[in-house]
Short mmCIF file of C-alpha atoms and ligand atoms in Angstrom, two decimals:
data_model
loop_
_atom_site.label_atom_id
_atom_site.label_comp_id
_atom_site.label_asym_id
_atom_site.label_seq_id
_atom_site.Cartn_x
_atom_site.Cartn_y
_atom_site.Cartn_z
CA UNK G 268 4.64 -157.81 -85.81
CA UNK G 269 1.82 -157.21 -83.36
CA UNK G 270 0.73 -153.62 -83.52
CA UNK G 271 -0.36 -151.96 -80.30
CA UNK G 272 -3.43 -149.80 -80.66
CA UNK G 273 -5.00 -147.18 -78.44
CA UNK G 274 -8.34 -147.97 -76.87
CA UNK G 275 -10.96 -145.43 -77.95
CA UNK G 276 -10.86 -143.44 -74.75
CA UNK G 277 -7.09 -143.93 -74.68
CA UNK G 278 -6.76 -142.26 -78.05
CA UNK G 279 -8.92 -139.29 -77.12
CA UNK G 280 -7.09 -138.77 -73.85
CA UNK G 281 -3.69 -139.15 -75.50
CA UNK G 282 -4.53 -136.69 -78.28
CA UNK G 283 -6.06 -134.32 -75.73
CA UNK G 284 -2.98 -134.86 -73.58
CA UNK G 285 -0.87 -133.77 -76.50
CA UNK G 286 -3.01 -130.71 -77.12
CA UNK G 287 -3.38 -129.62 -73.51
CA UNK G 288 0.09 -128.48 -72.58
CA UNK G 289 2.22 -125.55 -71.58
CA UNK G 290 0.46 -123.74 -74.41
CA UNK G 291 -2.83 -123.79 -72.53
CA UNK G 292 -1.77 -122.99 -69.00
CA UNK G 293 1.44 -121.04 -69.40
CA UNK G 294 1.23 -119.37 -72.79
CA UNK G 295 -2.46 -118.71 -73.41
CA UNK G 296 -3.05 -116.64 -70.25
CA UNK G 297 0.01 -114.48 -70.75
CA UNK G 298 -0.54 -113.74 -74.41
CA UNK G 299 -4.17 -112.99 -73.61
CA UNK G 300 -2.85 -110.56 -70.99
CA UNK G 301 -0.38 -109.04 -73.42
CA UNK G 302 -2.89 -108.50 -76.19
CA UNK G 303 -5.60 -107.08 -74.01
CA UNK G 304 -8.13 -109.86 -73.44
CA UNK G 305 -11.57 -110.23 -75.04
CA UNK G 306 -11.00 -109.49 -78.72
CA UNK G 307 -7.88 -111.65 -78.75
CA UNK G 308 -9.72 -114.54 -77.09
CA UNK G 309 -12.46 -114.26 -79.67
CA UNK G 310 -10.04 -114.48 -82.61
CA UNK G 311 -8.37 -117.46 -80.99
CA UNK G 312 -11.73 -119.18 -80.48
CA UNK G 313 -12.77 -118.51 -84.06
CA UNK G 314 -9.46 -119.91 -85.34
CA UNK G 315 -9.89 -123.04 -83.28
CA UNK G 316 -13.43 -123.63 -84.49
CA UNK G 317 -13.05 -122.59 -88.14
CA UNK G 318 -9.48 -123.64 -88.96
CA UNK G 319 -8.12 -125.82 -86.16
CA UNK G 320 -10.98 -128.29 -86.06
CA UNK G 321 -10.82 -128.82 -89.85
CA UNK G 322 -7.07 -129.37 -89.88
CA UNK G 323 -7.32 -131.63 -86.85
CA UNK G 324 -9.66 -133.84 -88.90
CA UNK G 325 -7.27 -133.75 -91.87
CA UNK G 326 -4.23 -134.61 -89.78
CA UNK G 327 -6.00 -137.45 -88.02
CA UNK G 328 -7.14 -138.75 -91.37
CA UNK G 329 -3.62 -138.93 -92.82
CA UNK G 330 -2.45 -140.96 -89.82
CA UNK G 331 -5.54 -143.12 -89.75
CA UNK G 332 -5.31 -144.02 -93.43
CA UNK G 333 -1.52 -144.20 -93.55
CA UNK G 334 -1.17 -146.34 -90.42
CA UNK G 335 2.56 -145.78 -90.11
CA UNK G 336 5.10 -143.13 -89.21
CA UNK G 337 4.53 -139.69 -90.72
CA UNK G 338 6.99 -140.07 -93.60
CA UNK G 339 5.63 -143.47 -94.64
CA UNK G 340 2.05 -142.26 -94.33
CA UNK G 341 2.62 -139.37 -96.73
CA UNK G 342 4.50 -141.66 -99.09
CA UNK G 343 1.86 -144.34 -98.95
CA UNK G 344 -1.10 -142.03 -99.52
CA UNK G 345 0.30 -139.94 -102.37
CA UNK G 346 -0.71 -141.53 -105.68
CA UNK G 347 2.18 -139.78 -107.51
CA UNK G 348 5.39 -137.99 -106.64
CA UNK G 349 5.79 -140.14 -103.56
CA UNK G 350 9.37 -139.04 -102.98
CA UNK G 351 8.34 -135.44 -102.93
CA UNK G 352 5.33 -135.88 -100.68
CA UNK G 353 7.13 -137.98 -98.17
CA UNK G 354 9.11 -134.86 -97.29
CA UNK G 355 5.89 -133.66 -95.64
CA UNK G 356 6.47 -136.30 -93.01
CA UNK G 357 9.70 -134.65 -91.93
CA UNK G 358 7.59 -132.07 -90.21
CA UNK G 359 8.04 -134.49 -87.34
CA UNK G 360 11.44 -132.86 -86.83
CA UNK G 361 9.60 -129.75 -85.66
CA UNK G 362 8.31 -131.64 -82.63
CA UNK G 363 11.77 -132.75 -81.65
CA UNK G 364 13.02 -129.19 -82.08
CA UNK G 365 10.24 -127.79 -79.90
CA UNK G 366 11.37 -130.22 -77.23
CA UNK G 367 14.69 -128.38 -77.01
CA UNK G 368 13.01 -125.59 -75.06
CA UNK G 369 9.86 -127.40 -73.94
CA UNK G 370 11.88 -129.78 -71.80
CA UNK G 371 13.76 -126.87 -70.22
CA UNK G 372 10.46 -125.19 -69.29
CA UNK G 373 9.17 -128.45 -67.81
CA UNK G 374 12.38 -128.43 -65.77
CA UNK G 375 11.56 -124.94 -64.41
CA UNK G 376 8.15 -126.27 -63.43
CA UNK G 377 9.70 -129.19 -61.53
CA UNK G 378 11.89 -126.71 -59.73
CA UNK G 379 8.84 -124.60 -58.80
CA UNK G 380 6.95 -127.65 -57.50
CA UNK G 381 9.77 -128.36 -55.08
CA UNK G 382 10.49 -124.80 -53.97
CA UNK G 383 6.79 -123.89 -53.59
CA UNK G 384 6.49 -126.54 -50.88
CA UNK G 385 7.99 -124.12 -48.42
CA UNK G 386 8.80 -120.87 -50.15
CA UNK G 387 6.75 -118.28 -51.99
CA UNK G 388 8.00 -114.82 -52.93
CA UNK G 389 6.40 -112.06 -50.85
CA UNK G 390 6.18 -109.55 -53.71
CA UNK G 391 6.23 -109.44 -57.48
CA UNK G 392 9.63 -107.80 -57.26
CA UNK G 393 11.02 -110.65 -55.21
CA UNK G 394 9.38 -113.18 -57.53
CA UNK G 395 11.03 -111.49 -60.47
CA UNK G 396 14.43 -111.72 -58.82
CA UNK G 397 13.94 -115.39 -57.94
CA UNK G 398 12.93 -116.29 -61.47
CA UNK G 399 15.64 -114.23 -63.07
CA UNK G 400 18.33 -115.71 -60.79
CA UNK G 401 17.31 -119.18 -61.85
CA UNK G 402 17.14 -118.24 -65.52
CA UNK G 403 20.33 -116.22 -65.78
CA UNK G 404 22.66 -117.71 -63.20
CA UNK G 405 21.59 -121.16 -62.07
CA UNK G 406 22.81 -123.45 -64.79
CA UNK G 407 23.06 -126.54 -62.60
CA UNK G 408 19.51 -126.48 -61.26
CA UNK G 409 18.13 -126.02 -64.75
CA UNK G 410 20.32 -128.81 -66.07
CA UNK G 411 19.28 -131.13 -63.26
CA UNK G 412 15.55 -130.67 -63.86
CA UNK G 413 15.89 -130.67 -67.63
CA UNK G 414 17.68 -134.01 -67.25
CA UNK G 415 14.90 -135.29 -65.00
CA UNK G 416 12.35 -134.31 -67.66
CA UNK G 417 14.44 -136.10 -70.29
CA UNK G 418 14.59 -139.29 -68.18
CA UNK G 419 10.83 -139.32 -67.50
CA UNK G 420 9.81 -138.60 -71.08
CA UNK G 421 12.24 -141.11 -72.55
CA UNK G 422 11.14 -143.76 -70.08
CA UNK G 423 7.48 -143.36 -71.06
CA UNK G 424 8.39 -143.57 -74.74
CA UNK G 425 10.35 -146.79 -74.29
CA UNK G 426 7.16 -148.35 -72.89
CA UNK G 427 5.33 -147.82 -76.15
CA UNK G 428 1.83 -146.80 -77.16
CA UNK G 429 -0.15 -148.90 -74.71
CA UNK G 430 2.06 -149.32 -71.68
CA UNK G 431 3.67 -145.90 -71.93
CA UNK G 432 1.74 -143.21 -73.76
CA UNK G 433 -1.81 -144.43 -73.17
CA UNK G 434 -1.11 -145.26 -69.57
CA UNK G 435 0.46 -141.95 -68.58
CA UNK G 436 -2.42 -140.08 -70.23
CA UNK G 437 -5.04 -142.22 -68.49
CA UNK G 438 -3.50 -141.22 -65.17
CA UNK G 439 -2.27 -137.68 -65.71
CA UNK G 440 -5.11 -136.21 -67.76
CA UNK G 441 -7.89 -136.93 -65.24
CA UNK G 442 -5.58 -135.76 -62.42
CA UNK G 443 -4.90 -132.55 -64.26
CA UNK G 444 -8.60 -131.95 -64.85
CA UNK G 445 -9.41 -132.63 -61.20
CA UNK G 446 -6.79 -130.20 -59.93
CA UNK G 447 -7.91 -127.48 -62.32
CA UNK G 448 -11.58 -128.08 -61.54
CA UNK G 449 -10.92 -127.82 -57.81
CA UNK G 450 -8.96 -124.59 -58.14
CA UNK G 451 -11.47 -123.20 -60.60
CA UNK G 452 -14.34 -123.74 -58.13
CA UNK G 453 -12.37 -121.84 -55.53
CA UNK G 454 -11.75 -119.05 -58.05
CA UNK G 455 -15.47 -118.83 -58.86
CA UNK G 456 -16.17 -118.18 -55.18
CA UNK G 457 -13.91 -115.11 -55.13
CA UNK G 458 -15.13 -111.54 -55.79
CA UNK G 459 -12.67 -110.98 -58.61
CA UNK G 460 -14.06 -113.80 -60.72
CA UNK G 461 -16.43 -111.45 -62.51
CA UNK G 462 -13.53 -109.13 -63.37
CA UNK G 463 -11.68 -112.06 -64.88
CA UNK G 464 -14.73 -112.98 -66.95
CA UNK G 465 -15.03 -109.43 -68.15
CA UNK G 466 -11.35 -109.23 -69.02
CA UNK G 467 -11.47 -112.43 -71.04
CA UNK G 468 -14.74 -111.96 -72.83
CA UNK G 469 -15.51 -108.27 -73.19
CA UNK G 470 -14.02 -107.55 -76.60
CA UNK G 471 -12.24 -104.26 -77.05
CA UNK G 472 -11.56 -104.30 -80.78
CA UNK G 473 -9.28 -101.30 -80.66
CA UNK G 474 -6.65 -103.49 -79.00
CA UNK G 475 -6.62 -106.00 -81.81
CA UNK G 476 -3.73 -105.05 -84.09
CA UNK G 477 -2.46 -107.35 -86.83
CA UNK G 478 0.23 -108.81 -84.59
CA UNK G 479 -2.38 -109.83 -82.02
CA UNK G 480 -4.45 -111.36 -84.77
CA UNK G 481 -1.59 -113.44 -86.13
CA UNK G 482 -0.48 -114.49 -82.67
CA UNK G 483 -3.99 -115.71 -81.92
CA UNK G 484 -4.04 -117.77 -85.12
CA UNK G 485 -0.55 -119.18 -84.52
CA UNK G 486 -1.46 -120.09 -81.00
CA UNK G 487 -4.56 -121.90 -82.25
CA UNK G 488 -2.17 -124.23 -84.06
CA UNK G 489 0.33 -124.67 -81.31
CA UNK G 490 -2.27 -125.38 -78.66
CA UNK G 491 -4.01 -128.03 -80.76
CA UNK G 492 -0.67 -129.71 -81.55
CA UNK G 493 -1.29 -129.29 -85.26
CA UNK G 494 1.13 -129.22 -88.15
CA UNK G 495 3.91 -131.47 -86.97
CA UNK G 496 2.61 -134.98 -87.02
CA UNK G 497 1.94 -135.58 -83.32
CA UNK G 498 -1.77 -136.09 -83.83
CA UNK G 499 -1.03 -137.93 -87.08
CA UNK G 500 1.29 -140.39 -85.36
CA UNK G 501 -1.22 -141.10 -82.62
CA UNK G 502 -3.99 -141.52 -85.19
CA UNK G 503 -1.93 -144.22 -86.91
CA UNK G 504 -2.65 -146.33 -83.83
CA UNK G 505 -6.37 -145.63 -83.77
CA UNK G 506 -8.72 -148.58 -83.91
CA UNK G 507 -10.15 -149.38 -87.35
CA UNK G 508 -13.59 -147.89 -87.86
CA UNK G 509 -13.03 -145.13 -85.29
CA UNK G 510 -15.09 -142.00 -85.52
CA UNK G 511 -12.46 -139.41 -86.44
CA UNK G 512 -14.89 -136.54 -86.23
CA UNK G 513 -15.99 -137.37 -82.72
CA UNK G 514 -12.40 -137.78 -81.58
CA UNK G 515 -11.34 -134.52 -83.19
CA UNK G 516 -14.29 -132.78 -81.59
CA UNK G 517 -13.38 -134.02 -78.11
CA UNK G 518 -9.76 -133.02 -78.44
CA UNK G 519 -10.65 -129.51 -79.59
CA UNK G 520 -13.34 -129.21 -76.94
CA UNK G 521 -11.13 -130.35 -74.06
CA UNK G 522 -8.20 -128.23 -75.18
CA UNK G 523 -10.30 -125.09 -75.49
CA UNK G 524 -12.21 -125.64 -72.26
CA UNK G 525 -9.02 -126.18 -70.31
CA UNK G 526 -7.42 -123.06 -71.75
CA UNK G 527 -10.44 -120.95 -70.82
CA UNK G 528 -10.76 -122.47 -67.37
CA UNK G 529 -7.05 -121.99 -66.67
CA UNK G 530 -7.20 -118.42 -67.95
CA UNK G 531 -10.24 -117.49 -65.84
CA UNK G 532 -8.70 -119.05 -62.78
CA UNK G 533 -5.34 -117.35 -63.16
CA UNK G 534 -6.81 -113.94 -63.87
CA UNK G 535 -9.14 -114.25 -60.88
CA UNK G 536 -6.15 -114.97 -58.63
CA UNK G 537 -4.15 -112.16 -60.15
CA UNK G 538 -6.97 -109.65 -59.69
CA UNK G 539 -7.82 -110.88 -56.22
CA UNK G 540 -4.33 -111.27 -54.77
CA UNK G 541 -1.86 -109.96 -57.25
CA UNK G 542 -0.98 -107.37 -59.75
CA UNK G 543 -3.52 -107.83 -62.55
CA UNK G 544 -3.20 -109.61 -65.89
CA UNK G 545 -0.55 -108.16 -68.19
CA UNK G 546 2.77 -109.67 -67.17
CA UNK G 547 4.26 -111.55 -70.14
CA UNK G 548 5.97 -114.95 -70.18
CA UNK G 549 6.79 -114.69 -66.48
CA UNK G 550 3.10 -114.69 -65.57
CA UNK G 551 2.95 -118.14 -64.05
CA UNK G 552 6.52 -118.01 -62.71
CA UNK G 553 6.46 -114.46 -61.37
CA UNK G 554 3.05 -112.83 -60.85
CA UNK G 555 1.30 -116.02 -59.87
CA UNK G 556 3.65 -117.18 -57.08
CA UNK G 557 3.44 -113.69 -55.61
CA UNK G 558 -0.37 -113.93 -55.71
CA UNK G 559 -0.24 -117.36 -54.07
CA UNK G 560 1.86 -115.83 -51.28
CA UNK G 561 -1.02 -113.51 -50.43
CA UNK G 562 -3.29 -116.50 -49.87
CA UNK G 563 -1.37 -117.58 -46.79
CA UNK G 564 -0.89 -121.28 -46.04
CA UNK G 565 -3.43 -122.22 -48.68
CA UNK G 566 -1.10 -120.49 -51.12
CA UNK G 567 1.67 -123.08 -50.82
CA UNK G 568 -0.82 -125.86 -51.25
CA UNK G 569 -2.32 -124.20 -54.31
CA UNK G 570 1.06 -123.38 -55.77
CA UNK G 571 2.28 -126.96 -55.53
CA UNK G 572 -0.97 -128.30 -57.01
CA UNK G 573 -0.88 -125.74 -59.78
CA UNK G 574 2.69 -126.53 -60.80
CA UNK G 575 1.92 -130.24 -60.60
CA UNK G 576 -0.97 -129.76 -63.00
CA UNK G 577 1.30 -127.74 -65.26
CA UNK G 578 3.93 -130.49 -65.16
CA UNK G 579 1.30 -133.10 -66.04
CA UNK G 580 0.12 -131.02 -68.96
CA UNK G 581 3.71 -130.51 -70.13
CA UNK G 582 4.75 -134.15 -69.86
CA UNK G 583 1.80 -135.56 -71.81
CA UNK G 584 2.49 -133.05 -74.58
CA UNK G 585 6.20 -133.74 -74.51
CA UNK G 586 5.82 -137.44 -75.24
CA UNK G 587 3.70 -136.55 -78.25
CA UNK G 588 6.37 -134.17 -79.50
CA UNK G 589 9.00 -136.91 -79.56
CA UNK G 590 6.90 -139.94 -80.52
CA UNK G 591 6.65 -139.09 -84.27
CA UNK G 592 10.43 -139.31 -84.71
CA UNK G 593 10.61 -142.41 -82.51
CA UNK G 594 7.99 -144.04 -84.72
CA UNK G 595 9.93 -142.95 -87.79
CA UNK G 596 13.10 -144.74 -86.72
CA UNK G 597 11.16 -147.82 -85.68
CA UNK G 598 9.23 -148.05 -88.96
CA UNK G 599 11.90 -147.00 -91.43
CA UNK G 600 15.10 -148.24 -89.87
CA UNK G 601 13.83 -151.11 -87.73
CA UNK G 602 15.25 -149.56 -84.57
CA UNK G 603 14.03 -151.11 -81.35
CA UNK G 604 11.67 -148.81 -79.45
CA UNK G 605 14.16 -148.46 -76.63
CA UNK G 606 16.97 -147.47 -78.95
CA UNK G 607 14.83 -144.99 -80.90
CA UNK G 608 13.44 -143.41 -77.73
CA UNK G 609 16.82 -143.01 -76.07
CA UNK G 610 18.43 -141.55 -79.19
CA UNK G 611 15.65 -139.03 -79.71
CA UNK G 612 15.72 -138.20 -76.01
CA UNK G 613 19.46 -137.59 -76.13
CA UNK G 614 18.95 -135.28 -79.08
CA UNK G 615 16.65 -132.86 -77.26
CA UNK G 616 18.56 -133.27 -74.00
CA UNK G 617 21.81 -132.28 -75.67
CA UNK G 618 20.49 -129.25 -77.52
CA UNK G 619 18.41 -128.34 -74.48
CA UNK G 620 21.68 -127.69 -72.67
CA UNK G 621 22.42 -124.95 -75.19
CA UNK G 622 18.92 -123.57 -74.71
CA UNK G 623 19.68 -123.26 -70.99
CA UNK G 624 23.10 -121.77 -71.65
CA UNK G 625 21.62 -119.24 -74.02
CA UNK G 626 19.98 -117.56 -71.01
CA UNK G 627 22.95 -117.84 -68.65
CA UNK G 628 25.08 -114.77 -67.97
CA UNK G 629 28.52 -115.20 -69.43
CA UNK G 630 27.41 -117.79 -71.97
CA UNK G 631 24.42 -116.12 -73.57
CA UNK G 632 26.59 -113.70 -75.51
CA UNK G 633 27.84 -116.64 -77.57
CA UNK G 634 24.39 -118.08 -78.14
CA UNK G 635 22.47 -115.02 -79.21
CA UNK G 636 22.01 -113.96 -82.78
CA UNK G 637 20.21 -110.78 -83.65
CA UNK G 638 17.76 -109.99 -80.90
CA UNK G 639 17.08 -113.59 -80.00
CA UNK G 640 18.79 -116.20 -77.87
CA UNK G 641 19.09 -119.78 -79.09
CA UNK G 642 16.13 -120.61 -76.82
CA UNK G 643 13.99 -117.92 -78.48
CA UNK G 644 15.13 -118.83 -81.97
CA UNK G 645 14.02 -122.43 -81.56
CA UNK G 646 10.66 -121.27 -80.25
CA UNK G 647 10.26 -118.78 -83.07
CA UNK G 648 11.35 -120.97 -85.98
CA UNK G 649 9.24 -123.92 -84.89
CA UNK G 650 6.07 -122.12 -83.87
CA UNK G 651 6.13 -119.30 -86.38
CA UNK G 652 7.39 -121.05 -89.47
CA UNK G 653 7.41 -124.84 -89.31
CA UNK G 654 4.03 -125.22 -87.68
CA UNK G 655 1.84 -123.16 -90.00
CA UNK G 656 3.80 -124.62 -92.90
CA UNK G 657 2.91 -128.10 -91.67
CA UNK G 658 -0.75 -127.13 -91.43
CA UNK G 659 -0.61 -125.81 -94.96
CA UNK G 660 1.03 -128.98 -96.30
CA UNK G 661 -1.52 -131.19 -94.57
CA UNK G 662 -4.55 -129.30 -95.79
CA UNK G 663 -3.22 -129.33 -99.36
CA UNK G 664 -2.36 -133.00 -99.09
CA UNK G 665 -5.83 -134.01 -97.96
CA UNK G 666 -7.59 -131.45 -100.18
CA UNK G 667 -5.72 -132.16 -103.43
CA UNK G 668 -3.50 -135.20 -103.26
CA UNK G 669 -5.29 -138.07 -101.55
CA UNK G 670 -8.08 -139.30 -103.84
CA UNK G 671 -11.37 -137.75 -102.85
CA UNK G 672 -13.17 -141.08 -102.68
CA UNK G 673 -10.79 -142.31 -99.97
CA UNK G 674 -11.34 -139.18 -97.94
CA UNK G 675 -15.06 -139.44 -98.46
CA UNK G 676 -15.22 -143.10 -97.51
CA UNK G 677 -13.47 -142.44 -94.20
CA UNK G 678 -15.30 -139.28 -93.23
CA UNK G 679 -18.67 -138.94 -94.93
CA UNK G 680 -20.42 -141.50 -92.71
CA UNK G 681 -19.62 -139.23 -89.77
CA UNK G 682 -19.65 -135.77 -91.32
CA UNK G 683 -22.72 -136.35 -93.53
CA UNK G 684 -23.92 -133.04 -95.08
CA UNK G 685 -21.00 -131.22 -93.48
CA UNK G 686 -18.51 -133.15 -95.63
CA UNK G 687 -18.63 -130.83 -98.64
CA UNK G 688 -18.30 -127.57 -96.67
CA UNK G 689 -15.38 -129.10 -94.74
CA UNK G 690 -13.70 -130.25 -97.95
CA UNK G 691 -14.21 -126.89 -99.57
CA UNK G 692 -12.67 -124.98 -96.70
CA UNK G 693 -9.74 -127.40 -96.63
CA UNK G 694 -9.11 -126.89 -100.33
CA UNK G 695 -9.56 -123.16 -100.59
CA UNK G 696 -10.12 -121.16 -97.43
CA UNK G 697 -7.58 -122.71 -95.10
CA UNK G 698 -4.59 -122.77 -97.47
CA UNK G 699 -5.09 -119.11 -98.28
CA UNK G 700 -5.51 -118.17 -94.64
CA UNK G 701 -2.46 -120.21 -93.59
CA UNK G 702 -0.35 -118.74 -96.31
CA UNK G 703 -1.13 -115.20 -95.25
CA UNK G 704 -0.48 -116.01 -91.60
CA UNK G 705 2.84 -117.61 -92.46
CA UNK G 706 4.02 -114.66 -94.49
CA UNK G 707 2.97 -112.32 -91.75
CA UNK G 708 4.71 -114.32 -89.04
CA UNK G 709 7.88 -114.28 -91.07
CA UNK G 710 7.55 -110.55 -91.28
CA UNK G 711 7.03 -110.52 -95.04
CA UNK G 712 3.63 -108.84 -95.15
N1 PFF X 1088 -0.16 -128.45 -77.77
C1 PFF X 1088 0.95 -128.33 -76.87
C2 PFF X 1088 0.74 -127.18 -75.94
O1 PFF X 1088 -0.29 -126.49 -76.04
O2 PFF X 1088 1.59 -126.94 -75.10
C3 PFF X 1088 2.26 -128.19 -77.57
C4 PFF X 1088 2.44 -129.12 -78.72
C5 PFF X 1088 2.46 -130.49 -78.50
C6 PFF X 1088 2.58 -128.62 -79.98
C7 PFF X 1088 2.60 -131.36 -79.57
C8 PFF X 1088 2.72 -129.46 -81.04
C9 PFF X 1088 2.73 -130.83 -80.83
F1 PFF X 1088 2.89 -131.62 -81.87
#
C-alpha cells in the first residue's frame, strides 16, 4: 500500500490547523475575560511553554515512531504489556466525542456568517435575545448547519491526508491568518488598543484563584490539541528524518500567537465599541456582534470576515478530531477511507443532534443531568477528564515505556543539551503536575 505523507510545510500547517481552533478565538478570549485578564494569561503562557511544548514533542514522537493509528502505535512501541498499553490509543475516542458539540458550534458560526451579511443586533440585549432564540428554540437551523458541518468535514476526510487534510490546511490556514492580521492592524489603530493590552498583560494576582489556575492549564492542553491523538495521528504521516522539535515549536508558536492576536483584537473592539471584556461563552456570539453594529457598514464586513475566520479555524481542527478514529478503522479493520470517514461522521452527526436538543426548550429537560446539559457534559468529560488523562498517559509512555535509546535517537540530534532537561520534566514534573490538575478538575482536591 502506498502511504501518503505530508510535505514538511503541510505537516506544520495541518498540526497548527488542528491546534488553532475554536479554542483560540472563541474560548480563550472569554475565559480570559471571566478570570480577569493578565495573571490568567500568564499562567496559560507558562503552561504552554513549560508543559504543552514538552508533551507536544512526546505526542509527535509516538506517532512518528509508531507510524500507524494511535492504538497500533502504542502497541508497537511498548516493549511489554502491549495489550495494556494499546488502550492508550483509545484516547482517540475523545476527539470524536468532542466533535459532538464542536460541530454544533461550527454550525452556529455558519449561521452567523450568513445572518451577519445583512443583520447585526443594535444592542447587547438584542444580541442576547437573538443568540438565545437560536440556542433554545431554533432546532431546525441548528440541525441544518450542524449537518452542513458534518458534510464538509466528512468530505475532506474521505479525500485523505494529501488531497483532503493537507490541502484544506494549505488554503484555510493562510486565509485565516490574513483575515486576522488585517483586522488586528485595524484594531491597533484604535484608541482602545492600549486598554486591551493592559487588560491582557497587566497581571492582577489577586484574581487568580485555584479554579482560574486549573482552567488556564486545561486550556493549554485543549488549545494545543494535546492528549487525544490528533497530533499523534498526523505525526504518523510525517516524512522520515523530520525535525520534530522544529515542527512542535512552530505549532506552539502559531497557536499562541493567534490566540493572543485574536484576544487583543476582540478586547479592543469590545472596549472601543462595546461593553468591555467579561461576557462568558456568548462573547463572540453576543457582545461582539453588538460591537460590530456600532462600526456601521464596516461592521457587517468585519463580522462576516471574522466568522469566516472562525469557521476556518473550526473546520481545520474538526478534521483532526475525527481523523484518529478514521485512521484506526483503516489500519485495524481494513475499512476503505470513504467508509471509515462516513461512519465516524455519522457518529458525531447523530449524537450532535442530542447536543442541540439538550439546549432546546421542551427537550432539554430530558437531556440534562445534574446541573449540566448533554452538550455541557460532553464538553466537561472530554476537556476536563479525558484530555489531561491522555497527556498523562503520553508523558508516562514516552518517559518510562519506550526505550530511552529510541527516544534519544529520534530527538537528541535536534534537542542537543536540552534533551536531558526535557526528558526529566517528562518523567517527573509533568506527570505530577497533570495528576494534580486532573484531580482538581474532577473536583477531588
Ligand atoms: N485545539 C483545538 C481548539 O483550540 O479549538 C481543539 C482540539 C482539536 C482539541 C483537536 C483536541 C484535538 F485533538
